[in-house]
Amino acid sequence: MAARGAWAAAVMVMVAVMMSLANAQRQQQGPCLFVFGDSLVDNGNNNNIQSLARANYLPYGVDYPDGPTGRFSNGKTSVDVIAELLGIDQPILPYSSASGQDVLRGVNFASAAAGIRQETGMQLGARIAFSEQVNNYKNTAAEVVNILGDEDSAANYIGKCVFSVGMGSNDYLNNYFMPQYYQTSQQYTPEEYADALIQEYTHQIQALYNYGARKFALIGISQIGCSPNSLAQGSPDGRTCVERINGANRMFNDRLYTLVDEFNSNSQDANFTYINAYAIFQDLIANPSPYGFRVTNAGCCGVGRNNGQITCLPLQTPCSNREEYVFWDAFHPTERANTIIGRRSFRAEKASDSHPYDIRQLAQI
Ligand SMILES: *[C@@H]1O[C@H](CO)[C@@H](O)[C@H](O)[C@H]1NC(C)=O
């Protein structure tokens, strides 16, 4: 009898230990990343919508393990690189196909041609504007509540995830600097336009905060005036960046930087950082050889002057030396350039890369 009692007690202890191990495992938080943005980071959300801004055909994805996925690159995007560096072991899925437990490692809401403003990108067809991306995120947040069982657990979980927001490029490219389709350049000076964009942007960030986001990486606009498309259209020598566009981009970035400081000083329980994509990109273009780049002013795949007239066409043959190109097509970086941008966003190499800290530090808070 005594032996049997001891045996039973030992079994119960073992069961208790196993249960608490399982519990610890369930509660352990993996890294997670939620992504808001445009074609620079879209990974398939536009594949099934009526849009000219799609990239689910070769040679897009020619260097990606799954081939063409909708990514506007030959391979990975900068957020793919950031997700890997965060330690997320599988690619984050686009909102259009993410479901079940997969959403716990994060979801990508980005949509090519989308902007902060509703009308931005409309000449290309359907797209998911920033405010709609935020609405989609609310559905995902509700799904996290379902998976984890209650709102407190979901808030606790989501509060540790990184929220990457890279919006605004199309509000210039496919709005302000496209006067044949849009009125904004007649309605606003560049300063006023940047103010209006930041005001709308602020509302969306507050909505994300209201639905649990606490760690924000706000990505500045890159140098759009240096894209092969801008060079093809507005650079006399095909090499000098278009300052009219870059200057407007800097106005937006200056305000975004200030917004980060304001949010950080006014918020009790959230952290914000600014990623200086503009400066990182400038570095690549001004000083390409240490990175192994040889061509900074033309797309690897494209049509016309600087390969910058339009994007890469279906089944077009791209350049073979892709690692020597900063740009994959008229607008979007190669995987190689995205890798450098992603790495420097994650771990700053220069003090100017991020403010006040990089994404690695943001994740560790
Ligand atoms: C993160 O935000 C909290 C609340 O505003 C603040 O107390 C803390 O210092 C911030 N962390 C860093 C590293 O700035």
CSV table of C-alpha atoms and ligand atoms in Angstrom, one decimal:
chain,number,residue,atom,x,y,z
A,1,MET,CA,0.0,0.0,0.0
A,2,ALA,CA,2.8,2.4,1.1
A,3,ALA,CA,4.7,1.7,-2.1
A,4,ARG,CA,1.6,2.3,-4.2
A,5,GLY,CA,0.9,5.6,-2.4
A,6,ALA,CA,4.5,6.7,-3.1
A,7,TRP,CA,4.1,5.7,-6.7
A,8,ALA,CA,0.9,7.7,-7.1
A,9,ALA,CA,2.4,10.7,-5.4
A,10,ALA,CA,5.4,10.5,-7.8
A,11,VAL,CA,3.0,10.3,-10.8
A,12,MET,CA,1.1,13.3,-9.6
A,13,VAL,CA,4.3,15.3,-9.1
A,14,MET,CA,5.3,14.4,-12.6
A,15,VAL,CA,1.9,15.4,-14.0
A,16,ALA,CA,2.1,18.7,-12.2
A,17,VAL,CA,5.6,19.4,-13.6
A,18,MET,CA,4.5,18.6,-17.1
A,19,MET,CA,1.4,20.8,-16.8
A,20,SER,CA,3.5,23.8,-15.6
A,21,LEU,CA,6.0,23.2,-18.5
A,22,ALA,CA,3.2,23.2,-21.0
A,23,ASN,CA,1.8,26.3,-19.4
A,24,ALA,CA,5.1,28.1,-19.6
A,25,GLN,CA,5.4,27.1,-23.2
A,26,ARG,CA,2.0,28.4,-24.0
A,27,GLN,CA,2.7,31.7,-22.4
A,28,GLN,CA,6.1,32.2,-23.9
A,29,GLN,CA,6.0,35.0,-26.4
A,30,GLY,CA,7.6,34.6,-29.7
A,31,PRO,CA,8.7,37.7,-31.6
A,32,CYS,CA,6.0,39.2,-33.8
A,33,LEU,CA,5.8,41.9,-36.4
A,34,PHE,CA,2.8,43.7,-37.9
A,35,VAL,CA,3.4,45.6,-41.2
A,36,PHE,CA,1.6,48.5,-42.7
A,37,GLY,CA,2.8,50.0,-46.0
A,38,ASP,CA,2.9,50.0,-49.8
A,39,SER,CA,4.6,48.1,-52.6
A,40,LEU,CA,8.0,48.4,-50.9
A,41,VAL,CA,6.8,45.8,-48.4
A,42,ASP,CA,3.5,44.3,-49.9
A,43,ASN,CA,3.9,40.5,-49.9
A,44,GLY,CA,0.8,39.5,-51.8
A,45,ASN,CA,-2.2,41.6,-50.6
A,46,ASN,CA,-2.7,43.0,-54.1
A,47,ASN,CA,-2.6,39.6,-55.9
A,48,ASN,CA,-6.4,39.2,-55.9
A,49,ILE,CA,-7.6,42.8,-56.3
A,50,GLN,CA,-8.3,44.8,-59.5
A,51,SER,CA,-5.1,46.7,-59.7
A,52,LEU,CA,-2.3,47.4,-62.2
A,53,ALA,CA,0.1,47.5,-59.1
A,54,ARG,CA,0.7,43.8,-58.9
A,55,ALA,CA,3.9,41.8,-59.0
A,56,ASN,CA,2.8,38.1,-58.9
A,57,TYR,CA,4.5,37.3,-62.1
A,58,LEU,CA,8.0,36.5,-63.2
A,59,PRO,CA,10.6,37.9,-63.2
A,60,TYR,CA,9.4,39.4,-59.8
A,61,GLY,CA,10.5,36.9,-57.2
A,62,VAL,CA,13.1,35.3,-59.5
A,63,ASP,CA,15.4,35.0,-56.5
A,64,TYR,CA,12.8,34.2,-53.9
A,65,PRO,CA,12.4,30.6,-52.7
A,66,ASP,CA,8.7,30.5,-53.6
A,67,GLY,CA,9.1,32.5,-56.8
A,68,PRO,CA,6.6,35.3,-57.6
A,69,THR,CA,4.6,36.0,-54.4
A,70,GLY,CA,3.5,39.6,-55.1
A,71,ARG,CA,6.7,41.1,-53.6
A,72,PHE,CA,8.0,44.0,-55.7
A,73,SER,CA,11.5,42.7,-55.8
A,74,ASN,CA,13.6,39.9,-57.2
A,75,GLY,CA,13.7,38.5,-53.7
A,76,LYS,CA,13.1,39.6,-50.1
A,77,THR,CA,11.7,43.0,-49.0
A,78,SER,CA,13.2,45.0,-46.1
A,79,VAL,CA,10.5,43.7,-43.7
A,80,ASP,CA,11.3,40.1,-44.6
A,81,VAL,CA,14.9,40.9,-43.5
A,82,ILE,CA,13.7,42.6,-40.3
A,83,ALA,CA,11.4,39.7,-39.5
A,84,GLU,CA,14.3,37.3,-39.8
A,85,LEU,CA,16.5,39.4,-37.6
A,86,LEU,CA,13.8,39.6,-35.0
A,87,GLY,CA,14.0,35.8,-34.9
A,88,ILE,CA,10.6,35.1,-36.6
A,89,ASP,CA,11.2,31.7,-38.0
A,90,GLN,CA,8.7,31.7,-40.9
A,91,PRO,CA,7.7,34.5,-43.3
A,92,ILE,CA,4.9,36.7,-42.1
A,93,LEU,CA,1.8,36.1,-44.2
A,94,PRO,CA,-0.2,38.8,-46.1
A,95,TYR,CA,-3.5,39.7,-44.5
A,96,SER,CA,-5.3,38.2,-47.6
A,97,SER,CA,-4.2,34.7,-46.6
A,98,ALA,CA,-3.2,34.8,-42.9
A,99,SER,CA,-5.4,32.8,-40.5
A,100,GLY,CA,-5.3,30.7,-37.3
A,101,GLN,CA,-2.2,30.5,-35.2
A,102,ASP,CA,-0.1,32.1,-38.0
A,103,VAL,CA,-1.4,35.6,-37.1
A,104,LEU,CA,0.5,35.3,-33.7
A,105,ARG,CA,3.8,35.9,-35.4
A,106,GLY,CA,2.3,39.0,-37.1
A,107,VAL,CA,0.5,39.9,-40.3
A,108,ASN,CA,1.4,42.0,-43.3
A,109,PHE,CA,-1.3,44.5,-44.3
A,110,ALA,CA,0.7,46.4,-46.9
A,111,SER,CA,-0.8,47.2,-50.3
A,112,ALA,CA,0.9,48.4,-53.5
A,113,ALA,CA,-0.2,51.8,-54.6
A,114,ALA,CA,-1.7,52.6,-51.2
A,115,GLY,CA,-1.1,55.9,-49.4
A,116,ILE,CA,-2.1,57.8,-46.3
A,117,ARG,CA,-4.8,59.6,-48.4
A,118,GLN,CA,-7.8,57.7,-49.6
A,119,GLU,CA,-7.5,58.7,-53.2
A,120,THR,CA,-3.8,58.0,-53.5
A,121,GLY,CA,-3.0,55.4,-56.2
A,122,MET,CA,-6.5,55.4,-57.6
A,123,GLN,CA,-5.3,55.7,-61.2
A,124,LEU,CA,-3.8,52.2,-60.8
A,125,GLY,CA,-7.0,50.6,-59.6
A,126,ALA,CA,-8.0,49.1,-56.3
A,127,ARG,CA,-5.6,49.3,-53.3
A,128,ILE,CA,-5.9,49.1,-49.5
A,129,ALA,CA,-5.3,52.6,-48.1
A,130,PHE,CA,-3.7,53.1,-44.7
A,131,SER,CA,-7.0,53.6,-42.9
A,132,GLU,CA,-8.3,50.3,-44.4
A,133,GLN,CA,-5.1,48.5,-43.4
A,134,VAL,CA,-5.7,49.7,-39.9
A,135,ASN,CA,-9.3,48.5,-40.1
A,136,ASN,CA,-8.1,45.1,-41.3
A,137,TYR,CA,-5.7,45.1,-38.3
A,138,LYS,CA,-8.7,45.4,-36.0
A,139,ASN,CA,-10.0,42.1,-37.4
A,140,THR,CA,-6.7,40.5,-36.7
A,141,ALA,CA,-6.6,41.9,-33.2
A,142,ALA,CA,-10.0,40.3,-32.6
A,143,GLU,CA,-8.6,37.0,-33.9
A,144,VAL,CA,-5.8,37.2,-31.4
A,145,VAL,CA,-8.3,37.7,-28.6
A,146,ASN,CA,-10.1,34.5,-29.8
A,147,ILE,CA,-6.8,32.5,-30.0
A,148,LEU,CA,-5.5,33.6,-26.6
A,149,GLY,CA,-8.9,33.4,-24.9
A,150,ASP,CA,-9.4,36.9,-23.4
A,151,GLU,CA,-8.7,40.6,-24.1
A,152,ASP,CA,-6.0,41.0,-21.3
A,153,SER,CA,-3.9,38.2,-22.7
A,154,ALA,CA,-4.3,39.6,-26.2
A,155,ALA,CA,-3.3,43.1,-25.1
A,156,ASN,CA,-0.3,41.7,-23.3
A,157,TYR,CA,0.7,39.7,-26.3
A,158,ILE,CA,0.2,42.5,-28.9
A,159,GLY,CA,1.9,45.1,-26.8
A,160,LYS,CA,5.2,43.2,-27.2
A,161,CYS,CA,5.0,43.1,-31.0
A,162,VAL,CA,6.7,45.5,-33.3
A,163,PHE,CA,4.5,47.6,-35.5
A,164,SER,CA,6.3,48.7,-38.7
A,165,VAL,CA,4.6,51.6,-40.5
A,166,GLY,CA,6.0,52.7,-43.9
A,167,MET,CA,3.5,55.0,-45.6
A,168,GLY,CA,3.6,58.1,-47.6
A,169,SER,CA,5.7,57.4,-50.8
A,170,ASN,CA,2.6,57.0,-52.9
A,171,ASP,CA,1.1,60.2,-51.6
A,172,TYR,CA,4.0,61.8,-53.5
A,173,LEU,CA,4.6,59.5,-56.4
A,174,ASN,CA,1.0,58.5,-57.2
A,175,ASN,CA,-0.7,61.7,-56.1
A,176,TYR,CA,1.1,65.0,-55.4
A,177,PHE,CA,3.6,64.7,-58.3
A,178,MET,CA,1.0,63.4,-60.7
A,179,PRO,CA,-0.9,66.5,-61.5
A,180,GLN,CA,-2.6,65.0,-64.6
A,181,TYR,CA,-4.6,62.8,-62.2
A,182,TYR,CA,-4.6,64.7,-58.8
A,183,GLN,CA,-5.4,68.2,-57.7
A,184,THR,CA,-3.3,68.2,-54.5
A,185,SER,CA,-0.4,70.1,-55.9
A,186,GLN,CA,-2.8,72.9,-56.8
A,187,GLN,CA,-4.5,72.8,-53.3
A,188,TYR,CA,-1.4,72.5,-51.1
A,189,THR,CA,2.1,73.9,-51.0
A,190,PRO,CA,4.6,71.1,-50.2
A,191,GLU,CA,4.7,72.2,-46.6
A,192,GLU,CA,0.9,72.2,-46.3
A,193,TYR,CA,0.8,68.8,-48.0
A,194,ALA,CA,3.3,67.3,-45.5
A,195,ASP,CA,1.2,68.7,-42.6
A,196,ALA,CA,-2.0,67.3,-44.0
A,197,LEU,CA,-0.4,63.8,-44.5
A,198,ILE,CA,1.1,63.8,-41.0
A,199,GLN,CA,-2.3,64.8,-39.5
A,200,GLU,CA,-4.0,61.9,-41.1
A,201,TYR,CA,-1.1,59.6,-40.3
A,202,THR,CA,-1.4,60.6,-36.6
A,203,HIS,CA,-5.0,59.5,-36.5
A,204,GLN,CA,-4.1,56.1,-37.8
A,205,ILE,CA,-1.3,55.6,-35.3
A,206,GLN,CA,-3.7,56.5,-32.5
A,207,ALA,CA,-6.2,53.9,-33.8
A,208,LEU,CA,-3.4,51.3,-33.8
A,209,TYR,CA,-2.6,52.3,-30.2
A,210,ASN,CA,-6.3,52.0,-29.2
A,211,TYR,CA,-6.2,48.4,-30.5
A,212,GLY,CA,-3.1,47.4,-28.5
A,213,ALA,CA,-0.1,48.5,-30.5
A,214,ARG,CA,2.7,49.7,-28.2
A,215,LYS,CA,6.0,49.4,-30.1
A,216,PHE,CA,6.1,51.5,-33.3
A,217,ALA,CA,8.8,51.7,-35.9
A,218,LEU,CA,7.8,54.6,-38.2
A,219,ILE,CA,9.7,54.4,-41.5
A,220,GLY,CA,10.5,57.6,-43.2
A,221,ILE,CA,10.1,58.0,-47.0
A,222,SER,CA,13.1,57.2,-49.1
A,223,GLN,CA,14.6,59.5,-51.8
A,224,ILE,CA,11.9,59.1,-54.4
A,225,GLY,CA,13.6,61.7,-56.5
A,226,CYS,CA,16.5,59.2,-57.0
A,227,SER,CA,14.4,56.3,-58.3
A,228,PRO,CA,15.0,55.3,-61.9
A,229,ASN,CA,11.5,56.5,-62.7
A,230,SER,CA,12.1,60.0,-61.4
A,231,LEU,CA,15.5,60.1,-63.1
A,232,ALA,CA,14.0,59.0,-66.4
A,233,GLN,CA,11.3,61.7,-66.2
A,234,GLY,CA,13.0,64.6,-64.5
A,235,SER,CA,16.8,64.3,-64.4
A,236,PRO,CA,18.6,66.1,-67.3
A,237,ASP,CA,21.7,63.8,-67.0
A,238,GLY,CA,19.8,60.7,-65.9
A,239,ARG,CA,21.9,60.6,-62.7
A,240,THR,CA,21.3,63.8,-60.7
A,241,CYS,CA,18.3,63.2,-58.3
A,242,VAL,CA,15.2,65.3,-58.7
A,243,GLU,CA,15.4,67.8,-55.9
A,244,ARG,CA,11.9,69.0,-56.2
A,245,ILE,CA,10.7,65.5,-55.2
A,246,ASN,CA,13.4,64.8,-52.6
A,247,GLY,CA,12.8,68.2,-50.9
A,248,ALA,CA,9.1,67.4,-50.5
A,249,ASN,CA,10.0,64.0,-49.1
A,250,ARG,CA,12.3,65.6,-46.5
A,251,MET,CA,9.5,67.8,-45.3
A,252,PHE,CA,7.4,64.8,-44.6
A,253,ASN,CA,10.3,63.0,-42.9
A,254,ASP,CA,11.1,66.0,-40.7
A,255,ARG,CA,7.5,66.0,-39.4
A,256,LEU,CA,7.6,62.3,-38.9
A,257,TYR,CA,10.7,62.6,-36.8
A,258,THR,CA,9.1,65.3,-34.7
A,259,LEU,CA,5.9,63.2,-34.3
A,260,VAL,CA,8.1,60.3,-32.9
A,261,ASP,CA,9.5,62.7,-30.3
A,262,GLU,CA,6.0,64.0,-29.4
A,263,PHE,CA,4.5,60.5,-29.1
A,264,ASN,CA,7.4,59.4,-26.9
A,265,SER,CA,7.1,62.3,-24.5
A,266,ASN,CA,3.3,62.2,-24.3
A,267,SER,CA,2.8,58.4,-24.0
A,268,GLN,CA,2.9,56.6,-20.7
A,269,ASP,CA,3.2,53.1,-22.1
A,270,ALA,CA,4.2,53.1,-25.7
A,271,ASN,CA,7.5,53.5,-27.6
A,272,PHE,CA,8.2,55.0,-31.0
A,273,THR,CA,11.2,55.2,-33.2
A,274,TYR,CA,11.9,56.8,-36.5
A,275,ILE,CA,13.8,54.8,-39.2
A,276,ASN,CA,15.7,57.1,-41.5
A,277,ALA,CA,15.3,55.2,-44.8
A,278,TYR,CA,16.1,58.5,-46.6
A,279,ALA,CA,19.6,58.7,-45.1
A,280,ILE,CA,20.3,54.9,-45.4
A,281,PHE,CA,19.3,55.1,-49.1
A,282,GLN,CA,21.4,58.2,-49.7
A,283,ASP,CA,24.4,56.3,-48.3
A,284,LEU,CA,23.9,53.4,-50.8
A,285,ILE,CA,23.6,55.8,-53.7
A,286,ALA,CA,26.4,58.2,-52.8
A,287,ASN,CA,28.8,55.4,-51.8
A,288,PRO,CA,27.8,52.3,-53.6
A,289,SER,CA,31.1,50.4,-54.0
A,290,PRO,CA,31.7,49.3,-50.3
A,291,TYR,CA,28.4,47.5,-50.7
A,292,GLY,CA,29.3,46.0,-54.0
A,293,PHE,CA,26.9,48.0,-56.0
A,294,ARG,CA,27.8,49.3,-59.4
A,295,VAL,CA,24.5,50.6,-60.8
A,296,THR,CA,22.5,53.1,-58.8
A,297,ASN,CA,20.5,55.0,-61.4
A,298,ALA,CA,18.8,52.3,-63.4
A,299,GLY,CA,16.5,49.4,-62.8
A,300,CYS,CA,17.8,45.8,-63.3
A,301,CYS,CA,14.5,45.1,-65.1
A,302,GLY,CA,12.5,47.8,-66.9
A,303,VAL,CA,11.8,49.7,-70.0
A,304,GLY,CA,13.1,52.9,-71.5
A,305,ARG,CA,15.5,55.6,-70.1
A,306,ASN,CA,17.2,54.3,-66.9
A,307,ASN,CA,15.0,51.2,-67.3
A,308,GLY,CA,12.7,53.6,-65.4
A,309,GLN,CA,9.7,54.3,-67.7
A,310,ILE,CA,7.5,51.5,-66.3
A,311,THR,CA,7.9,48.6,-64.1
A,312,CYS,CA,9.3,45.2,-65.1
A,313,LEU,CA,7.0,43.5,-67.6
A,314,PRO,CA,5.7,39.9,-67.4
A,315,LEU,CA,8.4,37.4,-68.4
A,316,GLN,CA,10.9,40.2,-69.3
A,317,THR,CA,14.5,39.1,-68.9
A,318,PRO,CA,16.1,40.9,-66.0
A,319,CYS,CA,19.8,41.8,-65.7
A,320,SER,CA,21.9,38.8,-64.6
A,321,ASN,CA,24.2,40.8,-62.2
A,322,ARG,CA,21.4,41.7,-59.8
A,323,GLU,CA,23.6,42.0,-56.8
A,324,GLU,CA,25.3,45.0,-58.5
A,325,TYR,CA,22.0,47.0,-58.8
A,326,VAL,CA,20.4,49.1,-56.1
A,327,PHE,CA,17.1,49.1,-58.0
A,328,TRP,CA,15.3,46.1,-59.2
A,329,ASP,CA,12.8,48.1,-61.3
A,330,ALA,CA,11.7,51.7,-61.9
A,331,PHE,CA,10.7,52.2,-58.2
A,332,HIS,CA,11.8,49.2,-56.0
A,333,PRO,CA,15.1,48.1,-54.6
A,334,THR,CA,16.7,44.7,-55.3
A,335,GLU,CA,16.8,42.1,-52.5
A,336,ARG,CA,20.5,43.1,-52.0
A,337,ALA,CA,19.5,46.7,-51.3
A,338,ASN,CA,16.5,45.6,-49.2
A,339,THR,CA,18.8,43.5,-47.1
A,340,ILE,CA,21.1,46.4,-46.3
A,341,ILE,CA,18.1,48.7,-45.5
A,342,GLY,CA,16.5,46.0,-43.3
A,343,ARG,CA,19.8,45.3,-41.5
A,344,ARG,CA,20.4,49.0,-40.8
A,345,SER,CA,16.9,49.5,-39.7
A,346,PHE,CA,17.3,46.6,-37.3
A,347,ARG,CA,20.7,47.5,-36.0
A,348,ALA,CA,21.8,51.0,-36.8
A,349,GLU,CA,25.3,51.4,-38.4
A,350,LYS,CA,25.3,55.2,-38.1
A,351,ALA,CA,23.7,57.4,-35.5
A,352,SER,CA,21.5,58.9,-38.2
A,353,ASP,CA,20.0,55.6,-39.2
A,354,SER,CA,17.3,55.7,-36.5
A,355,HIS,CA,16.0,57.9,-33.8
A,356,PRO,CA,16.0,57.5,-30.8
A,357,TYR,CA,16.9,53.8,-31.2
A,358,ASP,CA,16.9,51.0,-33.8
A,359,ILE,CA,14.3,48.2,-34.1
A,360,ARG,CA,16.4,45.7,-32.2
A,361,GLN,CA,16.3,48.0,-29.2
A,362,LEU,CA,12.6,48.7,-29.7
A,363,ALA,CA,11.9,45.0,-29.6
A,364,GLN,CA,13.9,44.5,-26.4
A,365,ILE,CA,12.0,47.2,-24.4
B,1,LIG,C1,9.4,53.3,-23.5
B,1,LIG,O1,8.3,54.0,-23.1
B,1,LIG,C2,8.1,54.1,-21.7
B,1,LIG,C3,6.8,54.8,-21.5
B,1,LIG,O2,6.7,56.0,-22.2
B,1,LIG,C4,9.3,55.0,-21.1
B,1,LIG,O3,9.1,55.1,-19.7
B,1,LIG,C5,10.6,54.2,-21.5
B,1,LIG,O4,11.7,55.0,-21.0
B,1,LIG,C6,10.7,54.0,-23.0
B,1,LIG,N1,11.9,53.2,-23.3
B,1,LIG,C7,12.9,53.7,-23.9
B,1,LIG,C8,14.1,52.7,-24.1
B,1,LIG,O5,12.9,54.8,-24.4
